[in-house]
Amino acid sequence: MEDYIGFANLPNQVYRKAVKRGFDFTILVVGESGLGKSTLINSLFFTDIYSNEYPGPSQRIKKTVQVETSKVILRENGVNLTLTIVDTPGFGDAVDNSVCWQPVLNYVESKYEDYLHAESRVHRTTIVDTRVHCCLYFISPGHGLKPLDLEFMKKLHDKVNLIPLVAKADTMTPEECNQFKKTVLNEITQSKIRIYEFPDCDDEEENKHQKRIKERIPFAVVGSNVIVEANGKRVRGRKYPWGVVEVENMEHCDFVALRNIMIRTHLQDLKDVTNNIHYENYRCLKLGAVGK
Ligand code: GDP
Ligand code: MG
C-alpha cells in the first residue's frame, strides 16, 4: 500500500511556492447518509478523520441537514496541506428533501462572502482560503439518478466544482457498474448539468494516461477503514466470503483514479477554477447588485 498521498508532486515552480505557503484545500462531501462518505474520506487521506471515538456526523445527528467541518494538516515532501473536510450529515434523510441543498449552498456562498470581505480589506496580508474547492457528490448505486440528485447538482453546478461519484461500487457487478455509470453520465448531460472537467495538461504522455482516467468518470468508489489480506499482501479492502475487494486496485474500482486526479494532478486546477470562475461569478453578482 502506498503510504503517501502525493499532493507534493508538483511542477517545480508551484512546488517552490507551496513549500513556503502550503496549500489550503477544502472538500465538501454530500450524499445521503450510509453511502460511505466518511469511510471514503478516511481511505483517501489515511487519517482517521472519523474514528470510533468520533464516529462522524452521520451517526450523531439525523434528519436536518447540518454542515460540519473537520481539519487535518498533512505534510509531505516539505509541503503542508491543510485539508478541510466539510460533511453534510442529514442530507436527503428528511421526509421532504425539496430544499436540502439550501444549507449546502449557504455554506459555499458564506465562504465566498468571507473571502470577499478579506479581499476588500485595505491591508491584504495572506488570506486564508476557506472556499470549497470541490464537491464530491455521492450517488447511490441503483438504476439512475434520483430527483434529489438532479436537484442538488442543478443548484450547485455553477457554484462549485462538482465531482459525481458512484458510491459502494462493490455492491454491483462490473457490468452493472459500467452500465450504471453510463446511465448517470447520460442523465447528467441531458439535464445540462456541468460537472467539473479535468483539463488536459501540457505533457502528451501524461495526457494519454489521464485520458484513461477520465474515461472512468463518474468514478465508482469503494471505501474501507480496515486492512485485510489479499494474495499475501496487506491492503485496504472489504472482505467477502468469495474474496477481497481492494480499494486501491484499479481493476476493482476507481478509487486510485479519483485520488490521483483530484489530489496529485488537478488540485491546483480545482483551486484555480474555484477562484477564477465560481468565486468570480459570485463576486460580480454581488458587486453588481450593490451598484444597482
Ligand atoms: P456516510 O453516512 O455516508 O458517512 O457512510 P459511512 O462511511 O458511515 O458508511 C456507512 C456504512 O457503509 C458502514 O457500515 C460502512 O462500513 C459501509 N461502507 C462504506 N463504504 C462502503 C463501500 O464502499 N462499500 C460497501 N459495501 N459498504 C461501504
Ligand atoms: Mg458520515
Coordinates of N, CA and C in Angstrom, one line a residue, residues 73 169 190 222-223 234 237 263:
I73 N -4.0 18.6 9.1 CA -2.8 19.1 8.4 C -1.9 17.9 8.0
A169 N -19.3 0.9 -4.9 CA -19.3 0.2 -6.2 C -19.2 -1.3 -6.1
Q190 N -28.1 15.2 -20.2 CA -29.4 15.5 -20.6 C -30.0 16.7 -19.8
V222 N -15.0 2.6 -3.8 CA -15.2 1.7 -2.6 C -14.3 2.2 -1.5
G223 N -14.8 2.3 -0.3 CA -14.0 2.7 0.8 C -13.9 1.7 1.9
R234 N -1.0 -7.0 2.4 CA -2.0 -6.4 3.3 C -2.5 -5.1 2.6
G237 N -9.2 -2.9 2.2 CA -10.2 -3.5 1.4 C -11.4 -4.0 2.2
I263 N -6.1 14.9 -6.2 CA -5.0 15.4 -5.3 C -3.7 15.5 -5.9

